[in-house]
Structure formats: C-alpha cells, structure tokens
Coordinates of C-alpha atoms in Angstrom, one line a residue:
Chain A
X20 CA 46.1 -51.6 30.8
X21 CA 49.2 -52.4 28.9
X22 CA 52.4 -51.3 31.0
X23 CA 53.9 -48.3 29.8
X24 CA 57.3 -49.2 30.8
X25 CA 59.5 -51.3 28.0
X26 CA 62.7 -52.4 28.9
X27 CA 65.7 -54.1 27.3
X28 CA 68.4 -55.3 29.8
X29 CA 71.5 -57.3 27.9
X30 CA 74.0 -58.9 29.7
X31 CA 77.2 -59.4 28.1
X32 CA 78.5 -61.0 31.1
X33 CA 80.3 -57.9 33.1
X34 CA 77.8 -55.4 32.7
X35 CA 74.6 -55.1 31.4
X36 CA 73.2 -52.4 29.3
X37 CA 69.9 -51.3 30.1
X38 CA 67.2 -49.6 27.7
X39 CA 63.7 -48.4 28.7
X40 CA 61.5 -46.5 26.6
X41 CA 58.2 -45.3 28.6
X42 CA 55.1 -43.6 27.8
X43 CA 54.3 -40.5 28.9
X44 CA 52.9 -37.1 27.5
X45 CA 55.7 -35.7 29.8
X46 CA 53.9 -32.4 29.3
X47 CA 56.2 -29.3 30.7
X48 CA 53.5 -26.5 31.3
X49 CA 54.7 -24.2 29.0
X50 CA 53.3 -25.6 26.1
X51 CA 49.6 -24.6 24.9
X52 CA 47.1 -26.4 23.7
X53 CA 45.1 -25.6 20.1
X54 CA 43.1 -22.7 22.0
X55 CA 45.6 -21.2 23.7
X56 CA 45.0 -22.4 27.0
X57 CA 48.0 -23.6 29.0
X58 CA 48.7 -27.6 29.1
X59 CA 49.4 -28.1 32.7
X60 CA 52.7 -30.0 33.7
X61 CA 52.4 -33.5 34.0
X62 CA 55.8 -35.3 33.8
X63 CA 57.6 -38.0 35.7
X64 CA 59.8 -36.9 38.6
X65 CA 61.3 -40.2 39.3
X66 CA 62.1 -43.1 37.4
X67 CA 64.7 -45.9 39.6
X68 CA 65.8 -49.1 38.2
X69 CA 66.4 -52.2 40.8
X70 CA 68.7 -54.6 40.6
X71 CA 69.1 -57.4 43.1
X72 CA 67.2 -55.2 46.2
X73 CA 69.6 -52.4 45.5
X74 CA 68.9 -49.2 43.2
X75 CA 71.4 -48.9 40.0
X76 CA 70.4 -45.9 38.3
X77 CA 68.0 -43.0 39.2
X78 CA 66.5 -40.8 37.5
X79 CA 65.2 -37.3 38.7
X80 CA 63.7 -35.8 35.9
X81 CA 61.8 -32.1 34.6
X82 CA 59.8 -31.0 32.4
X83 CA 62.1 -30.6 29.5
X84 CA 62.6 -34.3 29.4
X85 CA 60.9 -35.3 25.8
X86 CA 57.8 -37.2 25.4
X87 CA 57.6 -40.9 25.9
X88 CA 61.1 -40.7 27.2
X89 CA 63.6 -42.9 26.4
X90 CA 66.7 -43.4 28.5
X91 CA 70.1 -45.9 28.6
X92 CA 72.7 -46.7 31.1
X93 CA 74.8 -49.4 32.1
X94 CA 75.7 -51.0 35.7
X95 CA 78.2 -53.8 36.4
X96 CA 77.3 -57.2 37.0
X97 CA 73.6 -58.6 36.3
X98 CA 73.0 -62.3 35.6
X99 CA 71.1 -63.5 32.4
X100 CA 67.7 -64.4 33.4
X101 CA 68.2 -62.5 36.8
X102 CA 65.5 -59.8 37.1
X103 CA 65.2 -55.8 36.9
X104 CA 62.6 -53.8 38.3
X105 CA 62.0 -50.1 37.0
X106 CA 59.4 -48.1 38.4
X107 CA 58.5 -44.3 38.2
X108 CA 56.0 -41.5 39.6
X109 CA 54.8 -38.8 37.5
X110 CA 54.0 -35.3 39.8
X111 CA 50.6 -35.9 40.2
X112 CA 51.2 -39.3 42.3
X113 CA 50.7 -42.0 39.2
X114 CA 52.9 -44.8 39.8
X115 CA 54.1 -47.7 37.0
X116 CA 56.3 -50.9 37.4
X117 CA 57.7 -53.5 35.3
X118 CA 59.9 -55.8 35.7
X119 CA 62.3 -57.2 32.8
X120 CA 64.4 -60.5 32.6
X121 CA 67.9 -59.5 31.6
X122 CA 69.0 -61.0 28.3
Chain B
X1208 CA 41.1 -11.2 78.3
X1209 CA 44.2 -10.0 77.9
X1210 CA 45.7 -13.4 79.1
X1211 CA 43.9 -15.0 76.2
X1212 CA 45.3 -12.5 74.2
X1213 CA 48.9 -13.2 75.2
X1214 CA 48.6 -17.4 74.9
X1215 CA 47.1 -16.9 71.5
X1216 CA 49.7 -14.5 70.7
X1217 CA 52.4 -16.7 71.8
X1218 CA 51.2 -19.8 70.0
X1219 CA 50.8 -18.0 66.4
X1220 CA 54.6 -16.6 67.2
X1221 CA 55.6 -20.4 67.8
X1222 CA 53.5 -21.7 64.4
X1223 CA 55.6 -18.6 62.2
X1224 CA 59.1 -19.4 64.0
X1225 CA 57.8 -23.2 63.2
X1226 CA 56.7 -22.1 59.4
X1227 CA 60.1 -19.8 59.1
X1228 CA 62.4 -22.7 59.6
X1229 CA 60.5 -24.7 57.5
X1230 CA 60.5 -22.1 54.5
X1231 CA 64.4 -21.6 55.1
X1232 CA 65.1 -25.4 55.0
X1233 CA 62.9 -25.7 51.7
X1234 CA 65.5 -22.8 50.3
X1235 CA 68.7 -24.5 51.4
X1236 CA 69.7 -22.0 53.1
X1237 CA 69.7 -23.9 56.1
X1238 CA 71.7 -27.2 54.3
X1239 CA 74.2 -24.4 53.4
X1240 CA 76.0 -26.0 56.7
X1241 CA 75.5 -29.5 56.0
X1242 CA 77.0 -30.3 51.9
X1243 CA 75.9 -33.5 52.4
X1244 CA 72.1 -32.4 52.5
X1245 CA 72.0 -31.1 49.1
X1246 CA 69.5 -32.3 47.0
X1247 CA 71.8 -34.7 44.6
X1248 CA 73.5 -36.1 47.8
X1249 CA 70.1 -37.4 49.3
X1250 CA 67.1 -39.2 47.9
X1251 CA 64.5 -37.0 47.8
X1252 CA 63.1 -34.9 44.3
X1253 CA 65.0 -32.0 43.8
X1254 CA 61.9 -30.2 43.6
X1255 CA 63.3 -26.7 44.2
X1256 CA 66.1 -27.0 41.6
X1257 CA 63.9 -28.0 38.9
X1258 CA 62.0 -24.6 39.3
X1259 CA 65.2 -22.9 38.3
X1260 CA 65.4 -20.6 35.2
X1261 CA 68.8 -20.5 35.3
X1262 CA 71.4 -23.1 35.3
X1263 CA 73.5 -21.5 37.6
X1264 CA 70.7 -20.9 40.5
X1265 CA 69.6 -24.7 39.4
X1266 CA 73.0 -26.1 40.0
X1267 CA 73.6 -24.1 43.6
X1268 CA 70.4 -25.4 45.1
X1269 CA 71.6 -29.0 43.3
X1270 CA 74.7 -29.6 44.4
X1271 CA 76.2 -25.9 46.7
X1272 CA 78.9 -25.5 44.4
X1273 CA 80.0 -24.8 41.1
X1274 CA 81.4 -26.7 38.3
X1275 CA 85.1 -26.4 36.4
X1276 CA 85.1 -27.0 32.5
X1277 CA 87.0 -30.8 32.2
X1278 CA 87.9 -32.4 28.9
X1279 CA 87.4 -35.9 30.8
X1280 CA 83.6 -34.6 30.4
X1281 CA 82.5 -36.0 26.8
X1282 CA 78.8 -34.8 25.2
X1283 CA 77.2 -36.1 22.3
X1284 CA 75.0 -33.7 21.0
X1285 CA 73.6 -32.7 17.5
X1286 CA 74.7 -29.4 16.3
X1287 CA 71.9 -28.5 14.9
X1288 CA 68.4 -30.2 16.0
X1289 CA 65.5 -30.1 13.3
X1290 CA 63.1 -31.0 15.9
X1291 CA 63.2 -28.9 19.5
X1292 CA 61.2 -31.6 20.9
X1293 CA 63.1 -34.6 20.9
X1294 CA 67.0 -33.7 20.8
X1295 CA 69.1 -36.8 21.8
X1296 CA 72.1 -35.9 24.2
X1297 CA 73.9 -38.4 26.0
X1298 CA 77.4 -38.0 28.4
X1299 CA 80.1 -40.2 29.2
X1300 CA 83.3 -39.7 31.1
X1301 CA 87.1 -41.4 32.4
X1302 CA 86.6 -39.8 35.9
X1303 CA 86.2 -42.3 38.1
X1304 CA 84.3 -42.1 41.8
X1305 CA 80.9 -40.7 40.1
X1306 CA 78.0 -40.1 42.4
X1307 CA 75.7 -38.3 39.8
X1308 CA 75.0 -36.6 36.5
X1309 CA 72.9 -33.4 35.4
X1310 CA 71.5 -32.1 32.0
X1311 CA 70.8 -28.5 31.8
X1312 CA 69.9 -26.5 28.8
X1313 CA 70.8 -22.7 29.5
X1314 CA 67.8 -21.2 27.6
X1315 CA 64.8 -23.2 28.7
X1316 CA 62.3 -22.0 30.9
X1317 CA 63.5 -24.6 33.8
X1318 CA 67.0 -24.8 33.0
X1319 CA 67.7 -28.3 34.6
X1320 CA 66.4 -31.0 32.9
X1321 CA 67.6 -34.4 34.3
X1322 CA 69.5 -35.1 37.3
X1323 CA 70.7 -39.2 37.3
X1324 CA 71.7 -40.6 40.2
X1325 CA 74.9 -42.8 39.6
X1326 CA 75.2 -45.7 42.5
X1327 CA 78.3 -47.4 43.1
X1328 CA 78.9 -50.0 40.4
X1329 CA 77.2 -48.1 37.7
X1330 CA 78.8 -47.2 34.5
X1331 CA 79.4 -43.1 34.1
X1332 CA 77.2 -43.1 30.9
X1333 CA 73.8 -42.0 29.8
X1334 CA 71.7 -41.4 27.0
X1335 CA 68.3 -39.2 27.0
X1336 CA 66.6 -37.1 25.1
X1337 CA 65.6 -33.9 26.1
X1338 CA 63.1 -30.5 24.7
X1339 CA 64.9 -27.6 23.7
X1340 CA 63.0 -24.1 23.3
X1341 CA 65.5 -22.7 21.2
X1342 CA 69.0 -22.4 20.0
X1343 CA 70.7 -22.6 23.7
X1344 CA 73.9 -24.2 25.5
X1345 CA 73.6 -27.9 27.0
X1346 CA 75.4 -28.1 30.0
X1347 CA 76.6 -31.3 31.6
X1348 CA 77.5 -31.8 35.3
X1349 CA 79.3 -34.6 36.5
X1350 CA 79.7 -35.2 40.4
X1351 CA 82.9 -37.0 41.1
X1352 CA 84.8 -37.4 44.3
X1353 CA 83.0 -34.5 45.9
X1354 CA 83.5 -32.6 42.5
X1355 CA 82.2 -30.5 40.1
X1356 CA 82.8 -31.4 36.3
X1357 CA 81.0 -29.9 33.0
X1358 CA 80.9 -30.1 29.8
X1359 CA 79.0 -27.9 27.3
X1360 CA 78.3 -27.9 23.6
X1361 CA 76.1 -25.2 21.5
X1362 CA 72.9 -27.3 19.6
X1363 CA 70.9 -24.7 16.6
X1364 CA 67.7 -25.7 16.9
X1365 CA 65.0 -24.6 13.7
X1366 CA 62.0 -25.8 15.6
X1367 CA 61.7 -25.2 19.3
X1368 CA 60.1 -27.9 21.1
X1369 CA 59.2 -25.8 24.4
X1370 CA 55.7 -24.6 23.1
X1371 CA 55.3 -21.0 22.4

C-alpha cells in the first residue's frame, strides 16, 4: 500500500520548514453516516516528526482535527539531504512511517 | 469458614484501594501535587483532556492552570468559514522559552482539538486545520516558561463540519 504520509521538508540553511499532508478519514464520532447510524471515532492521536534520533514536533491530536490532515512547523537546523522520520498512531493501534529527504 | 471469608474480604478491599488510586491518578487529582505530571509536560496521549466538552475543564486536566489573554499570542483564522469541516487556523508568537501549543474551539463537542508538543529548537509556529460544529470561539494556548498564554478570535461558520 501506498504510504499515506507526504512530506515536504525545505532547508533554507537555518531552519527547515516542514509540510505533511496525511490520509486519514480522521472520523470524530459524532458524525452519522447516510442511515443515521453513528460513524465511530477513528482519528490519529499522535503524529511525531524525527530529526537526527531526537523528536522536533509532536503532535497530540482529537477528533476535530479535519480529514486528511495537513499540518506545518518549522525547527532549527536540518541538513539538505539529511533525513526526517514522521510516524503516527490512529486510536485503534494503526501505525504509519515515512521518511523524507530534506530539500 | 469465616476465615475464608475474612482473606477474601481483605484481598477484594486491597484490589478497590488498588483500583481507587488508579481511577484518582487517571483524574489528575493525584498529579495535582506534582505540575510537572500534567499531561502536556509528559509524553503520554492526553487522553482524558481530549474527552473534554469544555475548554476550560480541557485545559485544567492539560496543563493545571489557566491561561492570561497576551497580544504576543498571534492567530490566523478566517472570520467567516464556508466549510465547518476544514477551517485553516494556524498560531505564531515572540515569546520565547515555548514548551507547547493547544487549539481549542469552545463550541465543539470535545473542545480541545490539537495539543503540539514544541521541543527545544523548534520554531513557535504552526499551521492545521481543524472541524468546527458551528459558529464558536478558537482558543489558542501557548506554554512558555511555565506559562499560560492565549489567544482567541470569533470564526462564523455557514456549514458545520461536526455532523449533525
């Protein structure tokens, strides 16, 4: 299966700027479904980015994050070519990694 | 027959002390004494806080305190969303020394919606997008030096995105 992680990390030399769009129905439990019945929640909790053995942004998220969820953030430092790892677990225990060379 | 009585007695009064503790601990009530156990200031899934109907009971078992209003605090939000579903909202700020930033939306059914986790070395700045039900406050916390900083900005929404 395709990864549904895609991420963008630029380097402009003293920080890099990261982008990652993932998919996910990211469904919040409130929502209902065509007959009425209640979609359960199914959403990722945690998404972390790695950078160098060392975690540079986390993300603890909810159900009222939007579907397919996109997200940006920057850290200091990052070499061109250097590697990022982004992983997350949705709340019923799926996992997803990628990795992405910074640009 | 009694005795039996008595040790079975005793062990299913150790297993509810045992349970009790447990149930406290999973309120915060225990980690009142310890700051530095709330759920922002450790690793683990704020699972609790993300049950929260309200921001304000969402941001006590988050972070044991409350915020202060700070211009140094700046949201970009739409002020009026078409589409409830997907409402970009992203945060920056000038305060330095920040450990973590929260997105809450004040009339959703689980008011907090993201909670980032800002290691040293990280810029102060994100970008998401998040569901709104309906017409509602978004509330941004910022956690610097030991600190409690928001923001908050009023977004109409025409279509809610929270199901209904």
């Amino acid at each position: 299966m395709a990864s549904t992680i895609r991420v963008r990390a630029t380097s402009n030399g003293d920080t890099t700027e990261v982008q990652a769009l993932i998919q996910h129905p990211m469904d919040s439990g409130f929502v209902k479904d065509a007959q009425g019945q209640i979609i359960p929640p199914h959403f990722i909790q945690e998404l972390t980015f790695e950078y160098d053995g060392k975690a540079v942004f986390v993300a603890d998220w909810g159900g009222g994050i939007s579907k397919d969820p996109y997200v940006k953030f920057a850290f200091k430092g990052g070499k061109k070519g250097d590697d990022l790892k982004v992983s997350w677990v949705d709340n019923k225990g799926a996992t997803d990694t990628a990795t992405a060379k910074i640009q | 027959m009694s005795i039996m009585d008595n040790g079975f007695s005793a062990t299913r009064r150790l297993v509810l002390k045992g349970a009790g503790t447990v149930a406290l601990a999973g309120l915060g009530v225990i980690s009142l004494d310890l700051p530095a156990a709330f759920a922002a200031a450790n690793d683990k899934y704020p699972e609790e806080a993300f049950k929260q109907k309200s921001e304000a009971d969402a941001i006590k078992l988050l972070y044991g305190r409350t915020a202060e209003l700070s211009d140094k605090v700046k949201m970009d939000a739409p002020e009026i969303a078409e589409n409830g579903a997907v409402v970009p909202v992203s945060v920056s700020t000038t305060l330095t020394d920040v450990t973590s930033i929260a997105f809450l939306v004040s009339e959703n059914p689980n008011a907090l919606i993201a909670s980032y986790k800002i290691p040293a070395g990280t810029i102060p700045s994100v970008a998401n997008r998040i569901k709104m039900a309906k017409t509602s406050n978004v509330i941004v916390i910022v956690e610097a030096g030991g600190k409690l900083y928001s923001a908050t900005k009023e977004v109409k929404v025409t279509v809610g995105g929270c199901g209904g």
